[in-house]
């Protein structure tokens, strides 16, 4: 196990298949949004407001209703933390929080209040932490009514989120309470939670673990997955594929440029089965013909769908596809095959070589990629976005739905504090100057070197960071002086531009339009996996759209999209990542308002939970060596159509979002991926 906590924390799929979905709460998922005004105008000032109505950040009755729908609640009061926590302290704190949660949870949620000494009435003690429990029937547990989010979050906020994740808990919403010096987190225990990489051990065979110089994965190195990490990802994959896709949608295509949903349920175990055979030998898991059907997906050219890389030939008729039960039986057989490999490695019967370690990393990250890419397909079929006669994606079961009104008030307040620095035309207040600098892209991890490390030198196998072929080798590049927007282009900013330039850019596929385009009376909603929300809720989120459209927008502002080196320099300098409390790893199932900028400590914050486009074409580089485990992974897309993409979305698993050498790539005119972009400006010398 990667960490020693109750077995339920790993989120095994059978835990919630048996019926514990009944604990899922309907926290005003659609009620608060559908009953709201259809106007695009947000509750606070925004870059696209056209009226002069005064802004307000007060918590409305609907926001209180969102909290009330969580009741009955218990609130556990614990002392505020006054000092940073070490990695081990975070884990100990997580153990304590999990025990408190299990003891006092009501209806699936628990309020955790960090309070000063004067608010404490100590009733009990657990693992050295004094605490008291109060029933949630008092107004003192509601957010501050005059400023729900401008108050400073606890200094240890990121470490608290990490402790929650280690304990298998998730913060649904957090706010300053009405009572003095108190901050409240509403916690749940959902089916799947990803701990940070600092709290995820890298695999070491059991027979070596006491003698090897193997070290914990505190800095992203090494990164060989344990079975515990596999179990968490399998829980996420099964949640999405078996509990969010209605059976009548399995043989449908949410996006024309991709396969039917059922293909991906078969593709993931097939990929693992094929790479297991490549790395350690052995016959295919039955049925063998799955290797022919499910080997590889498709990425046809957007402007010429008949042009596509080499891929599997899939059945044309629905009746010719394998049944879901047959695919699940195959999946279980492949997973057992992987588990047996770990048994052999633990016993020393099979030596852990770099090739095997690389295969394990490649397969778990491949599955992580597909969790995210399947979700961006499914969001096109989210509830409320289609005619009622079509099947729709189900919201993630076992997760409390977002309290949109409370969250939107917090995002608006954050956006207001940033916008107050200057107007849209005042780029000096909205940008930061970087460069010139020399940076290192990539790391040294050539698959061609694997044969030199066949397992006899265990340190060279265990204490190594594995990645994809296009990440290697490490290479120095020079980045010139430039100015860059603190934050990606928002839905609100792009909406204002789009309304005036519909002849230049299409509406993003992440939006849903209602109204009459001829008259210009158009209401914009933004897609979420829970269903569309009004633009007033999501106007601060980064807009998700094609590179071409964001480049057109950037040029209208006198700027452009950043190069890979420029964006890498910015992200390395200011992005806090999952470890720092950023929006990835399913911490939320939606983007959030970005927080980078002068109002944040050292300017650091989250970009809002999206990948970001670069102007750098995806192509080869000096020293590149293609993988033979996954032939053509990179080279097949050196077609002049794909751009390098950096960062991470809210659905990117931590092992991918935390490794700074990771490079994603998408076609420049592909509009469905969860990719945004920020504007950079050339400097006049």
XYZ file of C-alpha atoms in Angstrom:
685
model
C 0.000 0.000 0.000
C 1.170 3.482 -0.782
C -0.130 4.654 2.595
C -1.554 2.963 5.616
C -5.176 4.022 5.982
C -8.510 2.225 6.121
C -9.040 0.046 3.062
C -12.041 2.069 1.915
C -9.813 5.042 1.153
C -8.436 3.328 -1.937
C -11.889 3.719 -3.448
C -12.304 0.184 -4.783
C -15.153 0.098 -7.258
C -17.054 -2.663 -5.455
C -17.280 -0.411 -2.419
C -19.766 1.883 -4.086
C -21.315 -0.452 -6.656
C -23.090 -2.224 -3.784
C -25.406 0.677 -3.117
C -23.609 3.335 -1.134
C -24.526 5.822 -3.847
C -27.469 6.659 -1.635
C -25.117 8.855 0.366
C -24.689 11.206 -2.567
C -26.294 14.534 -1.784
C -28.084 16.782 -4.217
C -26.513 20.041 -3.121
C -28.647 22.406 -5.213
C -27.046 21.068 -8.400
C -29.518 22.564 -10.831
C -31.987 24.349 -8.593
C -29.771 27.327 -7.808
C -28.646 27.768 -11.397
C -31.796 27.015 -13.343
C -33.870 29.379 -11.273
C -31.380 32.206 -11.652
C -31.629 34.976 -14.177
C -30.616 34.009 -17.676
C -28.589 37.188 -18.039
C -24.872 36.858 -18.631
C -24.232 39.511 -16.001
C -22.405 38.071 -12.984
C -23.060 38.987 -9.407
C -19.957 41.183 -9.365
C -18.140 43.374 -11.844
C -16.559 41.530 -14.739
C -14.699 42.386 -17.930
C -17.804 41.977 -20.071
C -20.444 43.854 -18.044
C -22.266 46.460 -20.080
C -24.457 47.957 -17.362
C -23.683 50.114 -14.344
C -25.350 48.023 -11.705
C -23.473 48.044 -8.444
C -21.649 44.865 -7.569
C -22.203 42.860 -4.451
C -20.318 40.030 -2.810
C -22.810 39.357 -0.072
C -24.028 35.821 0.424
C -27.568 35.514 -0.904
C -30.395 33.432 0.496
C -29.817 30.898 -2.285
C -26.250 30.503 -1.046
C -27.510 29.837 2.461
C -29.934 27.345 0.965
C -26.989 25.561 -0.609
C -25.426 25.121 2.803
C -28.739 24.202 4.392
C -29.142 21.361 1.918
C -26.075 19.756 3.512
C -27.821 19.378 6.840
C -27.929 17.576 9.149
C -24.290 18.326 9.827
C -21.920 17.979 12.707
C -19.076 20.457 13.056
C -15.777 19.388 14.559
C -13.761 22.254 16.055
C -9.980 21.882 16.153
C -7.256 24.453 16.862
C -5.917 26.468 13.959
C -2.506 25.392 12.719
C 0.225 27.913 13.397
C 3.170 26.346 11.614
C 3.834 24.486 8.352
C 3.517 20.707 8.486
C 6.140 18.243 7.368
C 5.207 15.408 5.012
C 4.955 12.978 7.934
C 2.944 15.482 9.974
C 0.465 15.888 7.111
C 0.013 12.119 7.070
C -0.467 11.933 10.856
C -2.918 14.821 10.675
C -4.734 13.027 7.871
C -5.109 9.892 9.985
C -6.643 11.946 12.781
C -9.014 13.795 10.453
C -10.186 10.529 8.943
C -10.973 9.074 12.368
C -12.851 12.222 13.345
C -14.771 12.119 10.086
C -15.780 8.484 10.538
C -16.918 9.159 14.110
C -18.981 12.279 13.479
C -20.080 12.287 9.823
C -23.801 12.846 9.242
C -25.487 12.248 5.872
C -22.133 12.004 4.125
C -20.620 15.334 5.166
C -18.840 16.892 8.123
C -17.923 20.483 8.915
C -14.326 20.974 10.045
C -13.789 24.318 11.786
C -10.287 25.647 12.365
C -10.800 27.987 15.284
C -8.761 30.124 17.636
C -8.485 29.192 21.298
C -11.352 31.458 22.382
C -13.744 29.468 20.177
C -12.697 26.140 21.652
C -14.679 24.195 24.182
C -12.569 21.105 24.421
C -14.621 17.965 24.795
C -12.222 15.251 23.655
C -8.755 14.475 22.397
C -7.542 12.270 19.557
C -3.926 11.583 18.656
C -2.861 14.702 20.533
C -5.439 16.931 18.795
C -8.017 18.536 21.049
C -11.453 18.934 19.523
C -15.096 19.577 20.227
C -18.253 18.680 18.307
C -21.195 21.016 17.712
C -24.457 20.167 15.962
C -25.013 22.151 12.795
C -28.159 24.014 13.811
C -26.750 27.479 14.314
C -26.191 30.432 11.996
C -22.626 30.719 13.273
C -21.636 28.019 10.781
C -22.658 30.088 7.769
C -20.211 32.138 5.671
C -19.508 35.758 6.441
C -22.368 37.699 4.870
C -20.373 40.779 3.938
C -17.397 39.120 2.306
C -17.574 35.393 1.664
C -14.155 34.947 0.175
C -11.956 37.998 0.579
C -10.795 36.847 3.991
C -7.491 35.075 3.954
C -7.526 31.300 3.807
C -5.474 29.516 6.472
C -1.736 29.700 5.944
C -1.700 25.907 5.830
C -4.555 25.686 3.307
C -2.625 23.629 0.745
C -1.306 21.276 3.415
C -4.815 20.848 4.771
C -6.061 19.909 1.312
C -3.190 17.431 1.073
C -4.085 15.984 4.479
C -7.699 15.633 3.359
C -6.554 13.822 0.228
C -4.273 11.512 2.173
C -7.247 10.618 4.382
C -9.524 9.970 1.411
C -11.525 13.147 2.072
C -12.422 16.090 -0.152
C -13.332 19.686 0.613
C -16.680 20.491 -1.030
C -16.521 24.169 -0.086
C -14.557 26.282 2.409
C -15.287 29.707 3.890
C -14.667 32.066 6.778
C -17.342 31.550 9.411
C -19.395 34.264 11.073
C -17.675 33.720 14.390
C -14.273 35.404 14.795
C -11.066 33.746 13.617
C -12.753 30.594 12.358
C -12.481 28.923 8.966
C -14.753 26.071 7.887
C -14.284 23.193 5.457
C -17.259 21.049 4.444
C -15.766 17.576 3.962
C -16.994 14.433 2.234
C -15.576 10.943 1.684
C -16.127 10.306 -2.045
C -15.403 7.056 -3.907
C -12.123 8.321 -5.375
C -9.502 10.695 -3.984
C -5.955 11.068 -5.286
C -3.240 11.798 -2.710
C -0.413 14.087 -3.766
C 2.766 12.563 -5.133
C 4.575 13.516 -1.916
C 2.247 11.063 -0.176
C 2.413 8.387 -2.871
C 5.216 5.883 -2.569
C 7.146 4.641 -5.557
C 7.180 0.869 -5.931
C 10.013 -1.230 -4.572
C 9.863 -5.054 -4.557
C 9.178 -6.382 -1.076
C 12.351 -8.442 -0.954
C 14.411 -5.292 -1.608
C 12.507 -2.696 0.380
C 14.587 -2.996 3.543
C 18.000 -3.040 1.880
C 17.524 -0.740 -1.109
C 18.234 2.970 -1.092
C 14.747 3.435 -2.506
C 13.173 6.700 -1.360
C 9.654 8.039 -1.053
C 8.263 10.035 -3.946
C 8.474 13.445 -2.262
C 9.837 15.288 -5.295
C 8.382 13.327 -8.180
C 11.401 10.990 -8.385
C 11.133 8.001 -8.601
C 7.650 7.233 -9.922
C 7.058 3.496 -10.361
C 3.391 2.848 -9.449
C 2.396 0.585 -6.588
C -0.708 -1.597 -6.686
C -2.350 0.871 -4.333
C -1.904 3.632 -6.899
C -3.349 1.332 -9.553
C -6.363 0.622 -7.343
C -7.141 4.317 -6.975
C -6.922 4.882 -10.724
C -9.004 1.776 -11.453
C -11.654 3.139 -9.111
C -11.675 6.426 -11.052
C -11.795 4.650 -14.411
C -14.606 2.317 -13.333
C -16.518 5.221 -11.820
C -16.455 7.112 -15.116
C -17.035 4.171 -17.469
C -19.501 2.069 -15.463
C -21.385 4.685 -13.444
C -21.434 7.795 -15.621
C -22.139 6.342 -19.079
C -25.743 5.107 -19.461
C -25.960 1.706 -21.150
C -27.865 3.198 -24.099
C -24.923 5.544 -24.756
C -22.191 2.880 -24.901
C -22.483 2.455 -28.672
C -22.821 6.170 -29.382
C -20.207 8.820 -30.189
C -20.411 11.943 -28.021
C -17.872 13.432 -30.492
C -17.823 12.469 -34.170
C -14.012 12.601 -34.315
C -13.646 9.847 -31.715
C -14.774 6.236 -31.250
C -17.917 5.000 -29.554
C -17.764 4.964 -25.761
C -17.531 1.169 -25.589
C -14.246 1.227 -27.487
C -12.435 2.981 -24.667
C -13.708 0.533 -22.043
C -12.019 -2.205 -24.092
C -8.990 -0.169 -25.147
C -7.593 0.440 -21.656
C -7.181 -3.246 -20.607
C -6.067 -4.172 -24.150
C -3.254 -1.618 -24.046
C -2.131 -2.948 -20.655
C -2.321 -6.549 -21.874
C -0.261 -5.819 -24.981
C 2.446 -3.942 -23.099
C 2.629 -6.630 -20.428
C 3.393 -9.140 -23.177
C 5.987 -6.807 -24.701
C 7.738 -6.266 -21.370
C 7.592 -9.709 -19.735
C 6.291 -12.053 -22.446
C 3.238 -14.259 -22.337
C 0.155 -14.874 -24.447
C -2.728 -12.426 -24.803
C -5.560 -12.588 -22.323
C -8.667 -14.151 -23.843
C -10.379 -13.214 -26.073
C -7.259 -12.706 -28.181
C -9.050 -10.811 -30.944
C -9.415 -7.845 -28.589
C -5.878 -6.937 -29.605
C -7.196 -6.363 -33.128
C -10.287 -4.370 -32.108
C -9.065 -2.262 -29.206
C -5.345 -1.681 -29.785
C -5.373 1.981 -30.750
C -7.806 4.886 -30.898
C -8.178 7.614 -33.494
C -7.213 11.271 -33.900
C -8.297 12.174 -37.458
C -7.482 15.577 -38.878
C -10.212 18.014 -37.939
C -10.254 19.549 -41.425
C -9.921 16.189 -43.207
C -11.454 13.388 -41.074
C -10.518 10.765 -43.682
C -6.845 11.411 -42.877
C -5.846 9.514 -39.735
C -2.816 7.769 -38.285
C -2.588 3.983 -38.078
C -5.331 2.651 -35.794
C -7.487 -0.355 -34.991
C -10.285 -1.417 -37.336
C -13.441 -1.511 -35.248
C -16.809 -3.158 -35.991
C -19.174 -1.095 -38.117
C -22.450 -2.618 -36.939
C -23.477 -2.224 -33.300
C -24.359 -5.910 -33.189
C -20.767 -6.875 -34.006
C -19.255 -5.185 -30.946
C -18.360 -7.361 -27.936
C -20.764 -7.130 -25.011
C -19.909 -4.995 -21.997
C -19.881 -8.091 -19.778
C -17.322 -9.766 -22.065
C -15.117 -6.673 -21.947
C -15.352 -6.493 -18.145
C -14.395 -10.164 -17.886
C -11.396 -9.434 -20.108
C -10.547 -6.363 -18.001
C -10.568 -8.432 -14.824
C -8.291 -11.013 -16.409
C -5.773 -8.349 -17.431
C -5.834 -6.750 -13.999
C -5.182 -10.167 -12.436
C -2.270 -10.598 -14.808
C -0.803 -7.300 -13.601
C -1.347 -8.227 -9.951
C 0.467 -11.521 -10.553
C 3.418 -9.588 -11.973
C 3.671 -7.619 -8.726
C 3.619 -10.914 -6.787
C 6.516 -12.186 -8.888
C 8.437 -8.939 -8.418
C 7.824 -8.857 -4.656
C 9.088 -12.412 -4.229
C 12.167 -11.915 -6.385
C 10.985 -14.560 -8.843
C 11.166 -11.885 -11.523
C 13.732 -9.075 -11.486
C 12.442 -5.520 -11.834
C 14.182 -4.123 -14.903
C 13.910 -0.638 -16.326
C 11.820 -2.003 -19.175
C 9.270 -3.433 -16.737
C 9.309 -0.274 -14.625
C 8.803 1.856 -17.740
C 5.937 -0.340 -18.873
C 4.216 0.087 -15.492
C 4.603 3.866 -15.625
C 3.494 4.076 -19.238
C 0.374 1.972 -18.687
C -0.854 3.752 -15.582
C -0.300 7.156 -17.200
C -1.977 6.002 -20.407
C -5.048 5.099 -18.374
C -4.819 8.460 -16.619
C -4.775 10.249 -19.983
C -7.892 8.389 -21.051
C -9.883 9.161 -17.911
C -9.537 12.810 -18.843
C -10.070 12.453 -22.601
C -13.155 10.296 -22.085
C -14.585 12.924 -19.741
C -14.138 15.754 -22.252
C -16.165 13.587 -24.652
C -18.833 12.830 -22.058
C -19.230 16.477 -21.077
C -20.658 17.069 -24.551
C -23.528 14.868 -23.405
C -23.892 16.323 -19.913
C -27.395 16.741 -18.416
C -29.427 19.631 -19.782
C -27.245 20.047 -22.857
C -29.215 17.878 -25.277
C -32.744 17.145 -26.442
C -34.574 15.143 -23.800
C -34.828 12.057 -26.014
C -31.038 11.519 -26.050
C -29.139 9.714 -23.272
C -26.976 11.976 -21.158
C -23.872 11.535 -19.057
C -24.554 10.968 -15.369
C -22.904 13.219 -12.741
C -20.103 11.573 -10.744
C -21.869 9.377 -8.177
C -20.741 9.557 -4.582
C -19.619 13.195 -4.906
C -21.558 16.090 -3.405
C -22.618 18.406 -6.225
C -21.002 21.854 -6.207
C -22.760 24.656 -4.271
C -22.506 26.889 -7.322
C -23.782 30.115 -5.767
C -21.331 30.073 -2.868
C -18.423 29.126 -5.121
C -19.348 31.764 -7.694
C -19.442 34.475 -5.009
C -15.936 33.461 -3.953
C -14.668 33.378 -7.534
C -16.220 36.784 -8.248
C -14.524 38.250 -5.204
C -11.174 36.812 -6.285
C -11.667 38.169 -9.798
C -12.701 41.573 -8.465
C -9.558 41.895 -6.387
C -7.482 41.128 -9.477
C -9.486 43.379 -11.820
C -9.141 46.268 -9.384
C -5.446 46.398 -10.309
C -6.286 47.880 -13.674
C -8.671 47.958 -16.594
C -8.577 45.586 -19.546
C -6.571 48.143 -21.488
C -4.048 48.524 -18.667
C -1.821 45.584 -19.560
C 0.874 46.660 -17.099
C -1.353 45.736 -14.153
C -2.479 42.470 -15.696
C 0.904 41.190 -16.850
C 4.292 40.228 -15.498
C 7.616 40.603 -17.279
C 9.808 37.518 -17.580
C 13.118 36.707 -19.261
C 15.582 36.713 -20.656
C 16.421 33.322 -19.200
C 17.846 29.939 -20.016
C 15.583 27.064 -18.977
C 15.784 23.293 -19.127
C 13.069 21.413 -20.965
C 12.665 17.706 -20.340
C 14.699 15.159 -18.431
C 17.157 12.392 -19.300
C 15.094 9.249 -19.722
C 15.885 7.543 -23.000
C 14.212 4.187 -23.503
C 17.281 3.200 -25.542
C 19.270 3.105 -22.277
C 16.929 0.642 -20.576
C 18.863 -2.413 -21.726
C 21.873 -1.229 -19.711
C 19.846 -1.498 -16.498
C 18.460 -5.014 -16.433
C 17.703 -5.077 -12.724
C 21.059 -6.013 -11.247
C 21.706 -2.367 -10.353
C 18.480 -1.795 -8.444
C 19.190 1.836 -7.554
C 19.409 2.772 -11.245
C 16.030 1.134 -11.802
C 14.223 2.269 -8.658
C 15.565 5.798 -8.224
C 14.695 7.016 -11.678
C 11.958 9.217 -13.099
C 10.196 7.594 -16.059
C 8.304 9.583 -18.675
C 7.171 9.628 -22.297
C 9.585 9.642 -25.204
C 9.010 13.316 -26.110
C 10.115 14.414 -22.620
C 13.707 13.232 -23.158
C 16.484 14.306 -23.231
C 16.985 17.357 -21.041
C 17.836 20.329 -23.246
C 18.615 23.957 -22.558
C 16.789 26.689 -24.472
C 16.976 30.458 -24.304
C 13.831 32.483 -23.655
C 13.797 36.169 -24.526
C 12.191 39.007 -22.631
C 8.397 39.091 -22.800
C 5.272 40.134 -20.930
C 2.646 37.551 -20.046
C -0.897 37.784 -18.711
C -1.133 36.611 -15.131
C -4.194 34.547 -15.979
C -5.569 32.602 -18.935
C -8.305 34.172 -21.059
C -11.588 33.766 -19.175
C -15.025 32.741 -20.390
C -16.220 36.271 -19.661
C -13.429 37.938 -21.611
C -13.831 35.609 -24.578
C -17.632 36.032 -24.500
C -17.263 39.790 -24.797
C -14.921 39.366 -27.763
C -17.038 36.666 -29.411
C -20.246 38.699 -29.249
C -18.543 41.409 -31.311
C -16.567 39.107 -33.635
C -18.700 36.087 -34.443
C -17.460 36.277 -38.021
C -13.874 35.720 -36.820
C -14.173 32.979 -34.181
C -16.811 30.318 -33.507
C -18.402 29.819 -30.111
C -16.349 27.388 -28.006
C -17.596 23.802 -27.803
C -17.406 24.219 -24.022
C -20.402 26.560 -24.298
C -24.079 26.043 -25.004
C -25.931 28.843 -26.757
C -29.584 29.704 -26.303
C -31.482 32.372 -28.174
C -31.507 34.025 -31.572
C -28.098 34.523 -33.177
C -29.682 36.731 -35.837
C -30.860 39.294 -33.280
C -27.893 38.849 -31.003
C -30.061 37.904 -28.035
C -27.947 34.948 -27.006
C -27.590 33.410 -23.583
C -24.350 31.541 -22.907
C -24.089 28.551 -20.622
C -20.858 26.718 -19.802
C -20.728 22.945 -19.846
C -19.918 21.002 -16.676
C -20.182 17.315 -15.964
C -23.113 18.192 -13.686
C -24.920 20.025 -16.467
C -24.587 23.535 -17.915
C -24.247 26.549 -15.637
C -24.987 30.182 -16.528
C -22.064 32.297 -17.653
C -22.481 34.367 -14.488
C -21.310 31.288 -12.553
C -18.364 30.427 -14.816
C -17.292 33.787 -16.269
C -14.019 33.725 -14.267
C -13.027 30.223 -15.429
C -10.493 29.910 -18.250
C -12.257 29.477 -21.575
C -11.735 26.080 -23.224
C -11.446 26.342 -26.992
C -9.188 25.709 -29.985
C -5.711 27.194 -30.366
C -6.700 29.012 -33.557
C -9.491 30.880 -31.780
C -7.324 31.940 -28.847
C -4.551 33.046 -31.190
C -7.093 35.216 -33.024
C -8.217 36.653 -29.688
C -4.604 37.311 -28.623
C -3.839 39.177 -31.841
C -6.856 41.412 -31.239
C -5.189 42.415 -27.957
C -1.853 43.086 -29.601
C -0.379 39.835 -28.336
C 0.031 36.172 -29.239
C 0.084 32.706 -27.724
C 3.293 31.841 -25.792
C 6.030 29.534 -27.015
C 6.672 26.336 -25.077
C 9.704 27.904 -23.426
C 7.808 31.043 -22.411
C 4.905 29.132 -20.911
C 7.228 26.678 -19.190
C 9.098 29.587 -17.596
C 5.850 31.143 -16.369
C 4.426 27.883 -14.984
C 7.689 26.952 -13.280
C 7.766 30.378 -11.646
C 4.155 30.893 -10.600
C 2.004 27.730 -10.851
C 1.477 26.039 -7.464
C 0.370 22.674 -8.857
C -1.602 19.954 -7.120
C 0.806 19.861 -4.182
C 0.284 23.579 -3.599
C -3.501 23.350 -3.622
C -4.065 23.752 -7.370
C -7.059 22.517 -9.339
C -6.072 19.124 -10.731
C -6.372 15.488 -9.669
C -10.190 15.729 -9.386
C -9.929 18.113 -6.468
C -12.925 19.567 -8.279
C -14.877 18.290 -11.277
C -14.774 21.714 -12.923
C -12.398 24.643 -13.482
C -12.083 27.439 -10.924
C -11.125 31.097 -10.948
C -7.330 31.452 -11.414
C -5.432 32.898 -8.468
C -2.013 33.800 -9.876
C -1.200 37.489 -9.701
C 0.036 40.326 -7.484
C -2.579 39.599 -4.818
C -1.150 36.129 -4.184
C 2.014 35.401 -2.191
C 4.946 35.777 -4.578
C 2.383 35.932 -7.381
C 1.861 32.180 -7.188
C -1.468 30.443 -7.622
C -3.471 28.104 -9.815
C -4.227 28.706 -13.483
C -7.798 27.521 -12.880
C -7.419 23.837 -13.752
C -6.813 23.767 -17.530
C -4.116 22.782 -19.991
C -2.641 25.705 -21.934
C -1.825 26.080 -25.612
C 1.606 27.043 -26.879
C 2.577 28.295 -30.334
C 5.277 25.612 -30.523
C 4.513 22.891 -33.098
C 4.710 19.333 -31.789
C 7.730 17.864 -33.549
C 11.015 16.107 -32.941
C 14.019 17.550 -31.165
C 17.697 16.749 -30.918
C 18.354 13.520 -29.033
C 14.789 12.239 -29.355
C 14.440 8.446 -29.230
C 11.006 7.026 -29.953
C 9.497 4.390 -27.700
C 9.223 0.811 -28.923
C 6.776 -0.085 -26.159
C 4.176 2.246 -27.705
C 5.405 2.652 -31.276
C 4.453 5.947 -32.882
C 3.242 7.603 -29.684
C 4.904 10.883 -30.657
C 6.099 10.516 -34.257
C 2.637 9.794 -35.655
C 1.604 13.320 -34.695
C 4.527 15.259 -36.144
C 2.167 16.271 -38.903
C 2.204 20.054 -38.672
C -1.276 19.933 -37.162
C -0.489 19.554 -33.451
C 0.661 22.131 -30.918
C 2.557 21.493 -27.686
C 0.259 21.858 -24.673
C 1.476 22.307 -21.079
C -0.022 22.335 -17.580
C -2.881 20.145 -16.363
C -6.659 20.175 -16.179
C -8.855 19.531 -13.162
C -9.104 15.903 -14.322
C -5.372 15.268 -14.839
C -4.065 12.669 -12.401
C -1.346 13.906 -9.985
C 1.500 11.808 -11.415
C 1.029 13.635 -14.741
C 0.175 17.092 -13.423
C 3.103 17.066 -10.977
C 5.842 16.171 -13.474
C 6.979 19.396 -15.094
C 8.513 17.631 -18.096
C 5.131 16.300 -19.307
C 4.097 17.578 -22.744
C 0.608 17.112 -24.103
C -0.351 17.802 -27.730
C -3.560 18.583 -29.614
C -4.518 19.668 -33.115
C -4.546 23.461 -33.417
C -8.196 23.499 -34.519
C -9.496 20.790 -32.182
C -12.137 22.453 -29.979
C -13.091 19.760 -27.458
C -10.003 19.269 -25.264
C -9.793 21.026 -21.919
C -7.196 23.535 -23.093
C -7.150 27.290 -22.533
C -4.512 29.895 -23.213
C -2.911 33.082 -21.968
C -1.740 36.085 -23.967
C 1.904 37.141 -24.147
C 3.336 40.355 -25.568
C 6.609 40.982 -27.331
C 8.886 43.562 -25.741
C 10.133 46.576 -27.651
C 13.887 46.858 -27.281
